[in-house]
């Protein structure tokens, strides 16, 4: 069963038109992450939540915001998408693997900006 | 100090051969080293992970070798198969932290030729 679910899998938006990506997790973990991954690059952490405590990475643009209404759900809001924001957006949470907490990723949302 | 350096950037191996991907880190506070496998259009999937108290961990055809003094670790894929063709990311984190923030290597694209 999927542990991290992302919707939609593909999202097309227009330049400057706000878009929201959603993520849910079934592991009931208190930590959730949002990453941006561009082609042929490693995932880049945008921010994470520890419970409701929001932690922004220093180089995450203000254009990116997030909401976490409850433990299971987390949203990524891009207020004014630019062409450079076209990427795969990955949500992750933590779970136990071999007795150690580790990160589990969702399948991602591919964002296209026209 | 926060970087994880991964090499090679790309790798071509014949079916049945051994694929070797190397990573190096600087921050001695890192104590958890996972490897992720990512297929095109999918999220990264945890493959295997190691802690620095062991020098080797094997799961099926996948082995991590860890050299604490050299601050290096590597992934070995034995009997490589075309289905192993994917991008592989090493990562490091301070597993003891509440959030377990991952620092990723740059990624290696593996192609296994039939």
PDB file of N, CA and C in Angstrom, chain A residues 9-10 29-31 33 35 37 40-45 48-50 55 57 88 90 94 97-98 100-108 110, chain B residues 9 32 34 36 38 40-49 51 57 59 87 89 93 95 97-107 109:
ATOM      1  N   UNK A   9      -0.783  13.811 -10.235  1.00  0.00           N
ATOM      2  CA  UNK A   9       0.515  13.316 -10.672  1.00  0.00           C
ATOM      3  C   UNK A   9       1.118  14.257 -11.722  1.00  0.00           C
ATOM      4  N   UNK A  10       0.261  14.883 -12.495  1.00  0.00           N
ATOM      5  CA  UNK A  10       0.710  15.848 -13.502  1.00  0.00           C
ATOM      6  C   UNK A  10      -0.153  17.100 -13.369  1.00  0.00           C
ATOM      7  N   UNK A  29       3.248   9.983  10.561  1.00  0.00           N
ATOM      8  CA  UNK A  29       4.480  10.504  11.142  1.00  0.00           C
ATOM      9  C   UNK A  29       4.383  12.009  11.294  1.00  0.00           C
ATOM     10  N   UNK A  30       5.123  12.534  12.283  1.00  0.00           N
ATOM     11  CA  UNK A  30       5.000  13.965  12.555  1.00  0.00           C
ATOM     12  C   UNK A  30       5.867  14.831  11.633  1.00  0.00           C
ATOM     13  N   UNK A  31       6.689  14.211  10.801  1.00  0.00           N
ATOM     14  CA  UNK A  31       7.560  14.993   9.908  1.00  0.00           C
ATOM     15  C   UNK A  31       7.131  14.785   8.454  1.00  0.00           C
ATOM     16  N   UNK A  33       8.057  16.436   4.353  1.00  0.00           N
ATOM     17  CA  UNK A  33       9.020  17.215   3.580  1.00  0.00           C
ATOM     18  C   UNK A  33       8.453  17.525   2.199  1.00  0.00           C
ATOM     19  N   UNK A  35      10.166  18.512  -1.585  1.00  0.00           N
ATOM     20  CA  UNK A  35      11.375  18.660  -2.375  1.00  0.00           C
ATOM     21  C   UNK A  35      11.005  19.126  -3.780  1.00  0.00           C
ATOM     22  N   UNK A  37      12.630  18.706  -7.626  1.00  0.00           N
ATOM     23  CA  UNK A  37      13.660  17.991  -8.383  1.00  0.00           C
ATOM     24  C   UNK A  37      13.574  18.371  -9.847  1.00  0.00           C
ATOM     25  N   UNK A  40      17.674  15.588 -14.151  1.00  0.00           N
ATOM     26  CA  UNK A  40      19.066  15.163 -13.962  1.00  0.00           C
ATOM     27  C   UNK A  40      19.714  15.778 -12.721  1.00  0.00           C
ATOM     28  N   UNK A  41      18.899  16.175 -11.756  1.00  0.00           N
ATOM     29  CA  UNK A  41      19.444  16.730 -10.519  1.00  0.00           C
ATOM     30  C   UNK A  41      18.915  15.960  -9.318  1.00  0.00           C
ATOM     31  N   UNK A  42      19.598  16.121  -8.204  1.00  0.00           N
ATOM     32  CA  UNK A  42      19.132  15.528  -6.959  1.00  0.00           C
ATOM     33  C   UNK A  42      17.934  16.306  -6.424  1.00  0.00           C
ATOM     34  N   UNK A  43      17.108  15.674  -5.626  1.00  0.00           N
ATOM     35  CA  UNK A  43      16.027  16.415  -4.971  1.00  0.00           C
ATOM     36  C   UNK A  43      16.591  17.522  -4.089  1.00  0.00           C
ATOM     37  N   UNK A  44      15.902  18.663  -4.115  1.00  0.00           N
ATOM     38  CA  UNK A  44      16.331  19.822  -3.331  1.00  0.00           C
ATOM     39  C   UNK A  44      15.247  20.120  -2.297  1.00  0.00           C
ATOM     40  N   UNK A  45      15.618  20.093  -1.049  1.00  0.00           N
ATOM     41  CA  UNK A  45      14.652  20.319   0.020  1.00  0.00           C
ATOM     42  C   UNK A  45      14.171  21.768   0.007  1.00  0.00           C
ATOM     43  N   UNK A  48      10.295  21.674   5.504  1.00  0.00           N
ATOM     44  CA  UNK A  48       9.744  20.509   6.177  1.00  0.00           C
ATOM     45  C   UNK A  48       8.944  20.942   7.389  1.00  0.00           C
ATOM     46  N   UNK A  49       8.070  20.050   7.805  1.00  0.00           N
ATOM     47  CA  UNK A  49       7.278  20.264   9.014  1.00  0.00           C
ATOM     48  C   UNK A  49       7.702  19.236  10.054  1.00  0.00           C
ATOM     49  N   UNK A  50       7.851  19.704  11.266  1.00  0.00           N
ATOM     50  CA  UNK A  50       7.945  18.816  12.414  1.00  0.00           C
ATOM     51  C   UNK A  50       6.702  19.116  13.236  1.00  0.00           C
ATOM     52  N   UNK A  55       9.575  24.636   8.845  1.00  0.00           N
ATOM     53  CA  UNK A  55      10.995  24.970   8.716  1.00  0.00           C
ATOM     54  C   UNK A  55      11.340  25.189   7.258  1.00  0.00           C
ATOM     55  N   UNK A  57      13.832  26.168   4.187  1.00  0.00           N
ATOM     56  CA  UNK A  57      15.251  26.222   3.835  1.00  0.00           C
ATOM     57  C   UNK A  57      15.610  27.652   3.457  1.00  0.00           C
ATOM     58  N   UNK A  88       9.712  18.374 -11.000  1.00  0.00           N
ATOM     59  CA  UNK A  88       8.995  17.350 -10.252  1.00  0.00           C
ATOM     60  C   UNK A  88       8.999  17.789  -8.789  1.00  0.00           C
ATOM     61  N   UNK A  90       8.323  16.551  -5.005  1.00  0.00           N
ATOM     62  CA  UNK A  90       8.263  15.316  -4.235  1.00  0.00           C
ATOM     63  C   UNK A  90       7.905  15.618  -2.786  1.00  0.00           C
ATOM     64  N   UNK A  94       8.541  10.290   7.103  1.00  0.00           N
ATOM     65  CA  UNK A  94       9.490   9.372   7.714  1.00  0.00           C
ATOM     66  C   UNK A  94       8.776   8.092   8.118  1.00  0.00           C
ATOM     67  N   UNK A  97      12.742   1.838   8.759  1.00  0.00           N
ATOM     68  CA  UNK A  97      13.334   0.899   7.814  1.00  0.00           C
ATOM     69  C   UNK A  97      14.499   0.233   8.516  1.00  0.00           C
ATOM     70  N   UNK A  98      14.390  -1.066   8.743  1.00  0.00           N
ATOM     71  CA  UNK A  98      15.474  -1.769   9.420  1.00  0.00           C
ATOM     72  C   UNK A  98      15.730  -1.233  10.806  1.00  0.00           C
ATOM     73  N   UNK A 100      15.415   1.835  11.793  1.00  0.00           N
ATOM     74  CA  UNK A 100      15.861   3.233  11.776  1.00  0.00           C
ATOM     75  C   UNK A 100      14.844   4.074  11.039  1.00  0.00           C
ATOM     76  N   UNK A 101      14.627   5.286  11.560  1.00  0.00           N
ATOM     77  CA  UNK A 101      13.773   6.233  10.843  1.00  0.00           C
ATOM     78  C   UNK A 101      14.444   6.641   9.542  1.00  0.00           C
ATOM     79  N   UNK A 102      13.681   6.640   8.456  1.00  0.00           N
ATOM     80  CA  UNK A 102      14.224   7.079   7.184  1.00  0.00           C
ATOM     81  C   UNK A 102      13.132   7.769   6.403  1.00  0.00           C
ATOM     82  N   UNK A 103      13.460   8.332   5.260  1.00  0.00           N
ATOM     83  CA  UNK A 103      12.471   9.076   4.485  1.00  0.00           C
ATOM     84  C   UNK A 103      11.888   8.213   3.378  1.00  0.00           C
ATOM     85  N   UNK A 104      10.581   8.306   3.270  1.00  0.00           N
ATOM     86  CA  UNK A 104       9.858   7.656   2.188  1.00  0.00           C
ATOM     87  C   UNK A 104       9.245   8.735   1.307  1.00  0.00           C
ATOM     88  N   UNK A 105       9.450   8.582   0.002  1.00  0.00           N
ATOM     89  CA  UNK A 105       8.992   9.569  -0.958  1.00  0.00           C
ATOM     90  C   UNK A 105       7.702   9.129  -1.636  1.00  0.00           C
ATOM     91  N   UNK A 106       6.907  10.122  -2.000  1.00  0.00           N
ATOM     92  CA  UNK A 106       5.772   9.867  -2.850  1.00  0.00           C
ATOM     93  C   UNK A 106       6.208   9.785  -4.301  1.00  0.00           C
ATOM     94  N   UNK A 107       5.234   9.517  -5.205  1.00  0.00           N
ATOM     95  CA  UNK A 107       5.572   9.359  -6.622  1.00  0.00           C
ATOM     96  C   UNK A 107       5.869  10.678  -7.322  1.00  0.00           C
ATOM     97  N   UNK A 108       5.531  11.794  -6.674  1.00  0.00           N
ATOM     98  CA  UNK A 108       5.839  13.093  -7.249  1.00  0.00           C
ATOM     99  C   UNK A 108       4.707  13.673  -8.081  1.00  0.00           C
ATOM    100  N   UNK A 110       4.495  16.135 -11.425  1.00  0.00           N
ATOM    101  CA  UNK A 110       5.249  16.812 -12.486  1.00  0.00           C
ATOM    102  C   UNK A 110       4.528  18.096 -12.829  1.00  0.00           C
TER     103      UNK A 110
ATOM    104  N   UNK B   9      29.093  10.212 -12.645  1.00  0.00           N
ATOM    105  CA  UNK B   9      27.822  10.836 -12.997  1.00  0.00           C
ATOM    106  C   UNK B   9      26.964   9.869 -13.807  1.00  0.00           C
ATOM    107  N   UNK B  32      23.989   8.259   9.235  1.00  0.00           N
ATOM    108  CA  UNK B  32      23.031   7.412   8.524  1.00  0.00           C
ATOM    109  C   UNK B  32      23.203   7.666   7.044  1.00  0.00           C
ATOM    110  N   UNK B  34      21.746   6.356   3.478  1.00  0.00           N
ATOM    111  CA  UNK B  34      20.850   5.568   2.625  1.00  0.00           C
ATOM    112  C   UNK B  34      21.207   5.731   1.148  1.00  0.00           C
ATOM    113  N   UNK B  36      19.151   5.655  -2.583  1.00  0.00           N
ATOM    114  CA  UNK B  36      17.847   5.677  -3.204  1.00  0.00           C
ATOM    115  C   UNK B  36      17.980   5.334  -4.682  1.00  0.00           C
ATOM    116  N   UNK B  38      15.900   5.667  -8.325  1.00  0.00           N
ATOM    117  CA  UNK B  38      14.803   6.424  -8.930  1.00  0.00           C
ATOM    118  C   UNK B  38      14.680   6.086 -10.399  1.00  0.00           C
ATOM    119  N   UNK B  40      12.665   6.857 -14.084  1.00  0.00           N
ATOM    120  CA  UNK B  40      12.122   8.077 -14.697  1.00  0.00           C
ATOM    121  C   UNK B  40      10.650   8.279 -14.368  1.00  0.00           C
ATOM    122  N   UNK B  41      10.307   9.479 -13.949  1.00  0.00           N
ATOM    123  CA  UNK B  41       8.920   9.810 -13.653  1.00  0.00           C
ATOM    124  C   UNK B  41       8.407   9.285 -12.324  1.00  0.00           C
ATOM    125  N   UNK B  42       9.280   8.719 -11.512  1.00  0.00           N
ATOM    126  CA  UNK B  42       8.893   8.171 -10.215  1.00  0.00           C
ATOM    127  C   UNK B  42       9.650   8.878  -9.103  1.00  0.00           C
ATOM    128  N   UNK B  43       9.139   8.723  -7.882  1.00  0.00           N
ATOM    129  CA  UNK B  43       9.862   9.252  -6.743  1.00  0.00           C
ATOM    130  C   UNK B  43      10.999   8.324  -6.340  1.00  0.00           C
ATOM    131  N   UNK B  44      11.994   8.848  -5.640  1.00  0.00           N
ATOM    132  CA  UNK B  44      13.089   7.991  -5.168  1.00  0.00           C
ATOM    133  C   UNK B  44      12.563   6.930  -4.203  1.00  0.00           C
ATOM    134  N   UNK B  45      13.096   5.735  -4.333  1.00  0.00           N
ATOM    135  CA  UNK B  45      12.707   4.622  -3.460  1.00  0.00           C
ATOM    136  C   UNK B  45      13.924   4.172  -2.664  1.00  0.00           C
ATOM    137  N   UNK B  46      13.748   4.024  -1.371  1.00  0.00           N
ATOM    138  CA  UNK B  46      14.856   3.575  -0.528  1.00  0.00           C
ATOM    139  C   UNK B  46      15.287   2.172  -0.933  1.00  0.00           C
ATOM    140  N   UNK B  47      16.589   2.024  -1.145  1.00  0.00           N
ATOM    141  CA  UNK B  47      17.135   0.752  -1.629  1.00  0.00           C
ATOM    142  C   UNK B  47      17.815  -0.016  -0.511  1.00  0.00           C
ATOM    143  N   UNK B  48      18.710   0.646   0.161  1.00  0.00           N
ATOM    144  CA  UNK B  48      19.501   0.025   1.223  1.00  0.00           C
ATOM    145  C   UNK B  48      20.136   1.160   2.014  1.00  0.00           C
ATOM    146  N   UNK B  49      20.431   0.909   3.282  1.00  0.00           N
ATOM    147  CA  UNK B  49      21.013   1.957   4.115  1.00  0.00           C
ATOM    148  C   UNK B  49      21.982   1.346   5.108  1.00  0.00           C
ATOM    149  N   UNK B  51      24.609   2.252   8.752  1.00  0.00           N
ATOM    150  CA  UNK B  51      25.117   3.135   9.797  1.00  0.00           C
ATOM    151  C   UNK B  51      26.609   2.895   9.925  1.00  0.00           C
ATOM    152  N   UNK B  57      27.048  -3.845   4.400  1.00  0.00           N
ATOM    153  CA  UNK B  57      25.688  -4.348   4.542  1.00  0.00           C
ATOM    154  C   UNK B  57      25.236  -4.872   3.199  1.00  0.00           C
ATOM    155  N   UNK B  59      22.109  -6.721   0.916  1.00  0.00           N
ATOM    156  CA  UNK B  59      20.711  -7.118   0.757  1.00  0.00           C
ATOM    157  C   UNK B  59      20.532  -7.585  -0.679  1.00  0.00           C
ATOM    158  N   UNK B  87      18.435   5.935 -11.922  1.00  0.00           N
ATOM    159  CA  UNK B  87      19.345   6.892 -11.302  1.00  0.00           C
ATOM    160  C   UNK B  87      19.469   6.551  -9.822  1.00  0.00           C
ATOM    161  N   UNK B  89      20.940   7.657  -6.046  1.00  0.00           N
ATOM    162  CA  UNK B  89      21.391   8.755  -5.203  1.00  0.00           C
ATOM    163  C   UNK B  89      21.882   8.213  -3.872  1.00  0.00           C
ATOM    164  N   UNK B  93      22.658  11.687   6.519  1.00  0.00           N
ATOM    165  CA  UNK B  93      21.892  12.498   7.477  1.00  0.00           C
ATOM    166  C   UNK B  93      22.394  12.226   8.879  1.00  0.00           C
ATOM    167  N   UNK B  95      21.020  10.870  11.697  1.00  0.00           N
ATOM    168  CA  UNK B  95      19.812  10.116  12.008  1.00  0.00           C
ATOM    169  C   UNK B  95      19.262  10.387  13.372  1.00  0.00           C
ATOM    170  N   UNK B  97      18.815  13.262  14.652  1.00  0.00           N
ATOM    171  CA  UNK B  97      18.036  14.499  14.722  1.00  0.00           C
ATOM    172  C   UNK B  97      16.563  14.188  14.530  1.00  0.00           C
ATOM    173  N   UNK B  98      15.710  15.066  15.025  1.00  0.00           N
ATOM    174  CA  UNK B  98      14.277  14.829  14.924  1.00  0.00           C
ATOM    175  C   UNK B  98      13.782  14.803  13.494  1.00  0.00           C
ATOM    176  N   UNK B  99      14.424  15.595  12.646  1.00  0.00           N
ATOM    177  CA  UNK B  99      13.910  15.724  11.291  1.00  0.00           C
ATOM    178  C   UNK B  99      14.686  14.899  10.280  1.00  0.00           C
ATOM    179  N   UNK B 100      15.895  14.436  10.603  1.00  0.00           N
ATOM    180  CA  UNK B 100      16.645  13.575   9.700  1.00  0.00           C
ATOM    181  C   UNK B 100      16.807  14.142   8.313  1.00  0.00           C
ATOM    182  N   UNK B 101      17.170  15.402   8.207  1.00  0.00           N
ATOM    183  CA  UNK B 101      17.329  16.048   6.906  1.00  0.00           C
ATOM    184  C   UNK B 101      18.390  15.332   6.081  1.00  0.00           C
ATOM    185  N   UNK B 102      18.029  14.971   4.845  1.00  0.00           N
ATOM    186  CA  UNK B 102      18.932  14.249   3.955  1.00  0.00           C
ATOM    187  C   UNK B 102      19.761  15.210   3.127  1.00  0.00           C
ATOM    188  N   UNK B 103      21.050  14.919   3.004  1.00  0.00           N
ATOM    189  CA  UNK B 103      21.922  15.611   2.072  1.00  0.00           C
ATOM    190  C   UNK B 103      22.218  14.612   0.957  1.00  0.00           C
ATOM    191  N   UNK B 104      21.798  14.944  -0.261  1.00  0.00           N
ATOM    192  CA  UNK B 104      21.920  14.020  -1.387  1.00  0.00           C
ATOM    193  C   UNK B 104      23.212  14.236  -2.155  1.00  0.00           C
ATOM    194  N   UNK B 105      23.732  13.148  -2.711  1.00  0.00           N
ATOM    195  CA  UNK B 105      24.753  13.252  -3.725  1.00  0.00           C
ATOM    196  C   UNK B 105      24.122  13.685  -5.041  1.00  0.00           C
ATOM    197  N   UNK B 106      24.964  13.873  -6.056  1.00  0.00           N
ATOM    198  CA  UNK B 106      24.490  14.445  -7.310  1.00  0.00           C
ATOM    199  C   UNK B 106      23.749  13.437  -8.181  1.00  0.00           C
ATOM    200  N   UNK B 107      23.878  12.166  -7.869  1.00  0.00           N
ATOM    201  CA  UNK B 107      23.174  11.148  -8.641  1.00  0.00           C
ATOM    202  C   UNK B 107      24.063  10.481  -9.682  1.00  0.00           C
ATOM    203  N   UNK B 109      23.501   7.995 -13.111  1.00  0.00           N
ATOM    204  CA  UNK B 109      22.581   7.320 -14.036  1.00  0.00           C
ATOM    205  C   UNK B 109      23.233   6.026 -14.509  1.00  0.00           C
TER     206      UNK B 109
END
